[in-house]
Amino acid sequence: MPAPIRLRELIRTIRTARTQAEEREMIQKECAAIRSSFREEDNTYRCRNVAKLLYMHMLGYPAHFGQLECLKLIASQKFTDKRIGYLGAMLLLDERQDVHLLMTNCIKNDLNHSTQYVQGLALCTLGCMGSSEMCRDLAGEVEKLLKTSNSYLRKKAALCAVHVIRKVPELMEMFLPATKNLLSEKNHGVLHTSVVLLTEMCERSPDMLAHFRKLVPQLVRILKNLIMSGYSPEHDVSGISDPFLQVRILRLLRILGKSDDDSSEAMNDILAQVATNTETSKNVGNAILYETVLTIMDIKSESGLRVLAINILGRFLLNNDKNIRYVALTSLLKTVQTDHNAVQRHRSTIVDCLKDLDVSIKRRAMELSFALVNGNNIRGMMKELLYFLDSCDPEFKADCASGVFLAAEKYAPSKRWHIDTIMRVLTTAGSYVRDDSVPNLIQLITNSVEMHAYTVQRLYKALLDDISQQPLVQVASWCIGEYGDLLVSGQCEEEEPIQVTEDEVLDVLEGLLVSNLSAAVTRGYSLTAIMKLSTRFSGVNRIKKVVSIYGSSIDVELQQRAVEYNALFKKYDHMRPALLERMPIMEKSASNGPTEIVQTNGETEPSVVDSKHPPPVSQPANQANDLLDLLGGNDVVPVIQTTVPTKPASAGGELLDLLGDLSLTIPPMTAYNKNGLKIDFTFERANPNPNVAVITIHASNSTEADMTDFVFQAAVPKTFQLQLLSPSSNVVPALNQGTVTQVIRVLNPQKQQLRMRIKLTYTLKGSPVQDLAEVNNFPPQSWQ
Amino acid sequence: MEMQFMLLFSRQGKLRLQKWYVPLSDKERKKISRDLVQTILARKPKMCSFLEWRDLKIVYKRYASLYFCCAVEDQDNELITLEIIHRYVELLDKYFGSVCELDIIFNFEKAYFILDEFLLGGEAQETSKKNVLKAIEQADLLQEEAEAPRSVLEEIGLT
């Protein structure tokens, strides 16, 4: 069998292949030859074959059949074999394969080899890919080598120990004794790796950290020597002596000085020295300065030093080298919370970075700019940020828009400015705005009462221009639905009012319903808006028509809404004004926030059941939910538990238990008695859930005429939840000839005293009557 | 500081060296290499040498026709990583004498040996250029001595 071709020859041959297929063919042929050579257990050429295999592996071809061969090479006595064998092991094996454990014994032997270069190979391999099992087995050997006087081996052992500790943290203790005089080494390699080892130990164990704090003076001295010493050709990089070691020491000092006054003080001077004396013309000097700044900011440094650090970062921002600018922005972002004023001084430079060509720099500049916005600079900053929003890449738009909204909310100098800013964002980046911005904005607009006319006008104009950006369209439709009356009134204080007719407005909203650009959610918004306008506009016929058309829409959501609104027109027309009333000021709280708004049937009305001091207005929404829930399951009220509780054992039988439940002796009460209308409450406990009180109201009328259009509404304090079921009728017959009953369910989980505010509306002899009352005389059993 | 891996690749995206300091399967390595190489090759010359990629920081620099790319962790000093890359290039340059991509293609195992004398477990083990090169030199000598006796015997005909 001819000798297998040499590595370089194979490489040359493969490179002559003109197509992928040709290359594959060559590789397959060679692999076959290699495989048969392996099968013959040829020691002489094994090394050459594995080397070729490694080359082919790098090209992307499978080489797993060479794994065992690597192990055989490692076990060989020849240095060449070992060299390739260990390389192969590092490339082809990984700790997921059990095969790698076979290496352990070889490595152990080689760690004790007479030739340091063999020992070096073993240490390198172990430190690069040793699994936890291997590390456990060989930690002792590594620890021994950590104490050797041979600096070539000592430095490798230190880094190998780092790897062992990373893999098996419990073994950290055993390396402690060997660290005793590591720092007194003169050899830079050992020093560097020792500092790495100490850093690793301090980062992992607070005890180690405390133990090694005493090294601070020694570290300071070493660093000082590096800076003050003259030119050392061996370690010089552009006039700086061993920058790698300097950076590593600075990093260890950072860890040791953090939260420790004494250590921080001990390193103050050297940090100032490094910060002021380091040559900044090349990257290497800036690398050291960067590490110094990070250290200064992390330890308990005095304020003068901190200002020095921030100024260094400020200079970095002006550097031509974009890498330096990037690093500066990253660091400033970390320090902007703690040293806000110092960073503010560099605000204009930071804002300039918004125009940088590099994506990473732009992103950091944007984040930093938002962090720097405050009440004083809001107008100027917002101008820059809005300009950035106009021209930036789509990947930034969502974050930028959110940032603008947040900043505007915190620092808006005036309501008008706030609304204008929102409008600007919606019109320029409207499709990138986050979904939760819509309810937030609606809440903001609702609460800016004096700006309603202005806002709805601007939004209307924006809709005329462009209906493609969904968040804008949604907010606009909602506002038009709410404030349509202001829109057509032709009155606006803030700007020139536009003249708009009711038909024009309805045209626009109907246009949204039919447009292909509108998302399903948007259609829902616009249908509801149209409905709301039925109480704000004079002519309802058009609206009635639209609503009835969509009652047969294919879109289930739209269909449901249309059907329900239709029902409003047909059967509950007397409730329509109350239901579609102007929204009250919304309380912004975490629980009433966007999530809840989204849940309630897709409407934007927040769950109003929990209002603190319930204004009667809140009740219509609740009743609306009851009525509109034709499909059942009112989202707002919690689900009444249906699990049957275990009944306490009693002497009597089932019958007696039932009776016992019924006669829970909660006496009935009169809640209201005025002008001939009397309302009594009777109580029951809802069997499955003792926290729910079921109240039945009985309304009777002692006057001579019927009370028609009778509506009973109730509201409860925040800790309660209320559910109102349908009344038996809305006519209370005269002269006590009959009662209207209605069931109220009250959930009272905190067992607080039950209180209620009720609102009664009815028509008596042609005139509408309305009354409010508090009900405080609930019997204790109803809520205990 | 944890360097997770170092990749060298050409402008056509061909891998010339891959050193992994974290345990990953061959399949995972291939995927990472492919994705990362594509990402870096797509970057314009004016962009900075750092980018965030997945949850890593990537530091890369182009020397002639080769991209040198390192993946480091969040807290690491990117600027000094650039210096590490530069030091490695200098070592290769000194060893091969004005190194070019072909040297690394035809002597890839030497490139690995040099890297393994400079870095261990992703950290620099020797900060003196001279010492790294001396160690390589000695190891190469050892390799030659190991191979020499055989060729002598062959010459005499006593294989």
Short mmCIF file of N, CA and C in Angstrom, two decimals, chain B residues 44-120:
data_model
loop_
_atom_site.label_atom_id
_atom_site.label_comp_id
_atom_site.label_asym_id
_atom_site.label_seq_id
_atom_site.Cartn_x
_atom_site.Cartn_y
_atom_site.Cartn_z
N LYS B 44 -20.84 46.87 6.82
CA LYS B 44 -20.10 47.78 5.95
C LYS B 44 -18.78 48.17 6.61
N PRO B 45 -17.82 48.60 5.80
CA PRO B 45 -16.49 48.92 6.33
C PRO B 45 -16.52 50.03 7.38
N LYS B 46 -17.48 50.96 7.27
CA LYS B 46 -17.47 52.09 8.19
C LYS B 46 -17.99 51.74 9.58
N MET B 47 -18.48 50.53 9.75
CA MET B 47 -19.11 50.22 11.02
C MET B 47 -18.07 49.84 12.05
N CYS B 48 -18.48 49.91 13.31
CA CYS B 48 -17.47 49.66 14.33
C CYS B 48 -17.21 48.18 14.48
N SER B 49 -16.13 47.86 15.19
CA SER B 49 -15.68 46.48 15.27
C SER B 49 -16.44 45.64 16.26
N PHE B 50 -17.45 46.24 16.89
CA PHE B 50 -18.17 45.49 17.91
C PHE B 50 -19.62 45.35 17.51
N LEU B 51 -20.20 44.23 17.83
CA LEU B 51 -21.63 44.12 17.66
C LEU B 51 -22.21 43.16 18.68
N GLU B 52 -23.47 43.38 19.00
CA GLU B 52 -24.17 42.44 19.88
C GLU B 52 -24.79 41.37 19.01
N TRP B 53 -24.56 40.14 19.39
CA TRP B 53 -25.08 39.03 18.59
C TRP B 53 -25.55 37.96 19.55
N ARG B 54 -26.81 37.60 19.47
CA ARG B 54 -27.43 36.74 20.49
C ARG B 54 -27.12 37.36 21.85
N ASP B 55 -26.58 36.63 22.77
CA ASP B 55 -26.30 37.28 24.05
C ASP B 55 -24.81 37.51 24.23
N LEU B 56 -24.09 37.57 23.12
CA LEU B 56 -22.64 37.74 23.19
C LEU B 56 -22.23 39.07 22.60
N LYS B 57 -20.99 39.45 22.93
CA LYS B 57 -20.40 40.59 22.25
C LYS B 57 -19.40 40.03 21.25
N ILE B 58 -19.48 40.49 20.03
CA ILE B 58 -18.55 40.02 19.01
C ILE B 58 -17.56 41.14 18.72
N VAL B 59 -16.27 40.77 18.74
CA VAL B 59 -15.22 41.72 18.38
C VAL B 59 -14.54 41.17 17.14
N TYR B 60 -14.49 41.95 16.09
CA TYR B 60 -13.87 41.40 14.88
C TYR B 60 -13.02 42.46 14.21
N LYS B 61 -12.02 41.97 13.46
CA LYS B 61 -11.20 42.91 12.69
C LYS B 61 -10.71 42.20 11.44
N ARG B 62 -10.64 42.96 10.38
CA ARG B 62 -10.19 42.37 9.13
C ARG B 62 -8.74 42.71 8.89
N TYR B 63 -7.96 41.67 8.61
CA TYR B 63 -6.57 41.89 8.24
C TYR B 63 -6.41 41.30 6.85
N ALA B 64 -6.19 42.15 5.88
CA ALA B 64 -6.08 41.74 4.47
C ALA B 64 -7.33 40.93 4.11
N SER B 65 -7.15 39.66 3.74
CA SER B 65 -8.30 38.91 3.26
C SER B 65 -8.93 38.04 4.35
N LEU B 66 -8.44 38.18 5.58
CA LEU B 66 -8.95 37.34 6.66
C LEU B 66 -9.68 38.15 7.73
N TYR B 67 -10.81 37.64 8.17
CA TYR B 67 -11.52 38.22 9.30
C TYR B 67 -11.14 37.45 10.56
N PHE B 68 -10.76 38.17 11.59
CA PHE B 68 -10.49 37.57 12.90
C PHE B 68 -11.66 37.97 13.80
N CYS B 69 -12.32 36.96 14.37
CA CYS B 69 -13.55 37.26 15.09
C CYS B 69 -13.57 36.55 16.43
N CYS B 70 -13.80 37.28 17.50
CA CYS B 70 -13.87 36.69 18.84
C CYS B 70 -15.23 36.96 19.45
N ALA B 71 -15.71 36.00 20.22
CA ALA B 71 -16.95 36.22 20.96
C ALA B 71 -16.60 36.30 22.44
N VAL B 72 -16.93 37.43 23.05
CA VAL B 72 -16.63 37.60 24.47
C VAL B 72 -17.91 37.87 25.23
N GLU B 73 -17.78 37.90 26.54
CA GLU B 73 -18.98 38.07 27.35
C GLU B 73 -19.22 39.53 27.69
N ASP B 74 -20.39 39.75 28.26
CA ASP B 74 -20.89 41.10 28.44
C ASP B 74 -19.94 42.06 29.15
N GLN B 75 -19.27 41.57 30.21
CA GLN B 75 -18.49 42.51 31.00
C GLN B 75 -17.10 42.73 30.45
N ASP B 76 -16.78 42.12 29.34
CA ASP B 76 -15.40 42.17 28.87
C ASP B 76 -15.05 43.48 28.16
N ASN B 77 -13.78 43.80 28.20
CA ASN B 77 -13.25 45.02 27.62
C ASN B 77 -12.99 44.78 26.14
N GLU B 78 -13.84 45.36 25.31
CA GLU B 78 -13.72 45.09 23.87
C GLU B 78 -12.41 45.61 23.29
N LEU B 79 -11.95 46.73 23.83
CA LEU B 79 -10.76 47.34 23.25
C LEU B 79 -9.53 46.47 23.47
N ILE B 80 -9.46 45.84 24.63
CA ILE B 80 -8.30 44.99 24.87
C ILE B 80 -8.42 43.70 24.06
N THR B 81 -9.66 43.29 23.77
CA THR B 81 -9.84 42.11 22.91
C THR B 81 -9.28 42.40 21.52
N LEU B 82 -9.46 43.63 21.05
CA LEU B 82 -8.87 44.02 19.77
C LEU B 82 -7.36 43.88 19.84
N GLU B 83 -6.80 44.22 21.00
CA GLU B 83 -5.36 44.11 21.16
C GLU B 83 -4.92 42.66 21.17
N ILE B 84 -5.75 41.80 21.74
CA ILE B 84 -5.45 40.36 21.75
C ILE B 84 -5.39 39.84 20.31
N ILE B 85 -6.40 40.23 19.54
CA ILE B 85 -6.44 39.81 18.14
C ILE B 85 -5.18 40.31 17.43
N HIS B 86 -4.84 41.55 17.68
CA HIS B 86 -3.68 42.12 17.02
C HIS B 86 -2.40 41.39 17.40
N ARG B 87 -2.30 41.04 18.68
CA ARG B 87 -1.11 40.33 19.14
C ARG B 87 -0.99 38.98 18.42
N TYR B 88 -2.10 38.30 18.25
CA TYR B 88 -2.09 37.00 17.57
C TYR B 88 -1.62 37.17 16.13
N VAL B 89 -2.13 38.21 15.47
CA VAL B 89 -1.71 38.46 14.09
C VAL B 89 -0.20 38.73 14.03
N GLU B 90 0.27 39.49 15.01
CA GLU B 90 1.72 39.77 15.04
C GLU B 90 2.53 38.50 15.21
N LEU B 91 2.04 37.60 16.07
CA LEU B 91 2.74 36.34 16.29
C LEU B 91 2.80 35.52 15.00
N LEU B 92 1.66 35.47 14.32
CA LEU B 92 1.63 34.72 13.05
C LEU B 92 2.59 35.35 12.06
N ASP B 93 2.59 36.67 12.06
CA ASP B 93 3.42 37.40 11.12
C ASP B 93 4.91 37.11 11.36
N LYS B 94 5.26 37.11 12.63
CA LYS B 94 6.66 36.86 12.98
C LYS B 94 7.04 35.43 12.64
N TYR B 95 6.16 34.52 12.93
CA TYR B 95 6.45 33.11 12.72
C TYR B 95 6.59 32.78 11.25
N PHE B 96 5.61 33.22 10.45
CA PHE B 96 5.62 32.86 9.03
C PHE B 96 6.41 33.85 8.18
N GLY B 97 6.75 34.97 8.76
CA GLY B 97 7.42 36.00 7.99
C GLY B 97 6.46 36.61 7.00
N SER B 98 5.91 37.74 7.32
CA SER B 98 4.90 38.41 6.49
C SER B 98 3.77 37.46 6.12
N VAL B 99 3.01 37.12 7.11
CA VAL B 99 1.98 36.09 6.94
C VAL B 99 0.90 36.53 5.95
N CYS B 100 0.39 35.56 5.20
CA CYS B 100 -0.74 35.82 4.32
C CYS B 100 -1.72 34.65 4.50
N GLU B 101 -2.87 34.75 3.88
CA GLU B 101 -3.90 33.74 4.12
C GLU B 101 -3.42 32.34 3.73
N LEU B 102 -2.65 32.26 2.66
CA LEU B 102 -2.18 30.96 2.20
C LEU B 102 -1.35 30.23 3.26
N ASP B 103 -0.56 31.00 4.00
CA ASP B 103 0.23 30.39 5.07
C ASP B 103 -0.67 29.68 6.06
N ILE B 104 -1.76 30.34 6.36
CA ILE B 104 -2.66 29.79 7.37
C ILE B 104 -3.44 28.60 6.80
N ILE B 105 -3.69 28.65 5.49
CA ILE B 105 -4.39 27.52 4.87
C ILE B 105 -3.50 26.29 4.88
N PHE B 106 -2.28 26.46 4.44
CA PHE B 106 -1.41 25.30 4.30
C PHE B 106 -0.74 24.85 5.59
N ASN B 107 -0.75 25.73 6.57
CA ASN B 107 -0.12 25.37 7.84
C ASN B 107 -1.08 25.60 8.99
N PHE B 108 -2.31 25.18 8.80
CA PHE B 108 -3.33 25.50 9.80
C PHE B 108 -2.97 24.93 11.16
N GLU B 109 -2.30 23.75 11.16
CA GLU B 109 -2.01 23.16 12.47
C GLU B 109 -1.01 24.02 13.23
N LYS B 110 -0.12 24.68 12.50
CA LYS B 110 0.83 25.57 13.16
C LYS B 110 0.12 26.79 13.74
N ALA B 111 -0.89 27.27 12.97
CA ALA B 111 -1.66 28.42 13.46
C ALA B 111 -2.32 28.09 14.78
N TYR B 112 -2.82 26.86 14.88
CA TYR B 112 -3.43 26.41 16.13
C TYR B 112 -2.39 26.33 17.24
N PHE B 113 -1.21 25.77 16.90
CA PHE B 113 -0.18 25.62 17.93
C PHE B 113 0.21 26.99 18.49
N ILE B 114 0.33 27.96 17.59
CA ILE B 114 0.71 29.30 18.05
C ILE B 114 -0.38 29.87 18.94
N LEU B 115 -1.64 29.71 18.50
CA LEU B 115 -2.75 30.22 19.30
C LEU B 115 -2.75 29.57 20.69
N ASP B 116 -2.45 28.27 20.74
CA ASP B 116 -2.47 27.56 22.01
C ASP B 116 -1.30 27.92 22.91
N GLU B 117 -0.27 28.56 22.36
CA GLU B 117 0.81 29.05 23.21
C GLU B 117 0.52 30.46 23.69
N PHE B 118 -0.40 31.13 23.01
CA PHE B 118 -0.74 32.51 23.37
C PHE B 118 -1.95 32.55 24.31
N LEU B 119 -2.99 31.80 23.94
CA LEU B 119 -4.19 31.77 24.77
C LEU B 119 -4.41 30.39 25.34
N LEU B 120 -4.99 30.32 26.52
CA LEU B 120 -5.36 29.04 27.10
C LEU B 120 -6.72 29.22 27.77
#
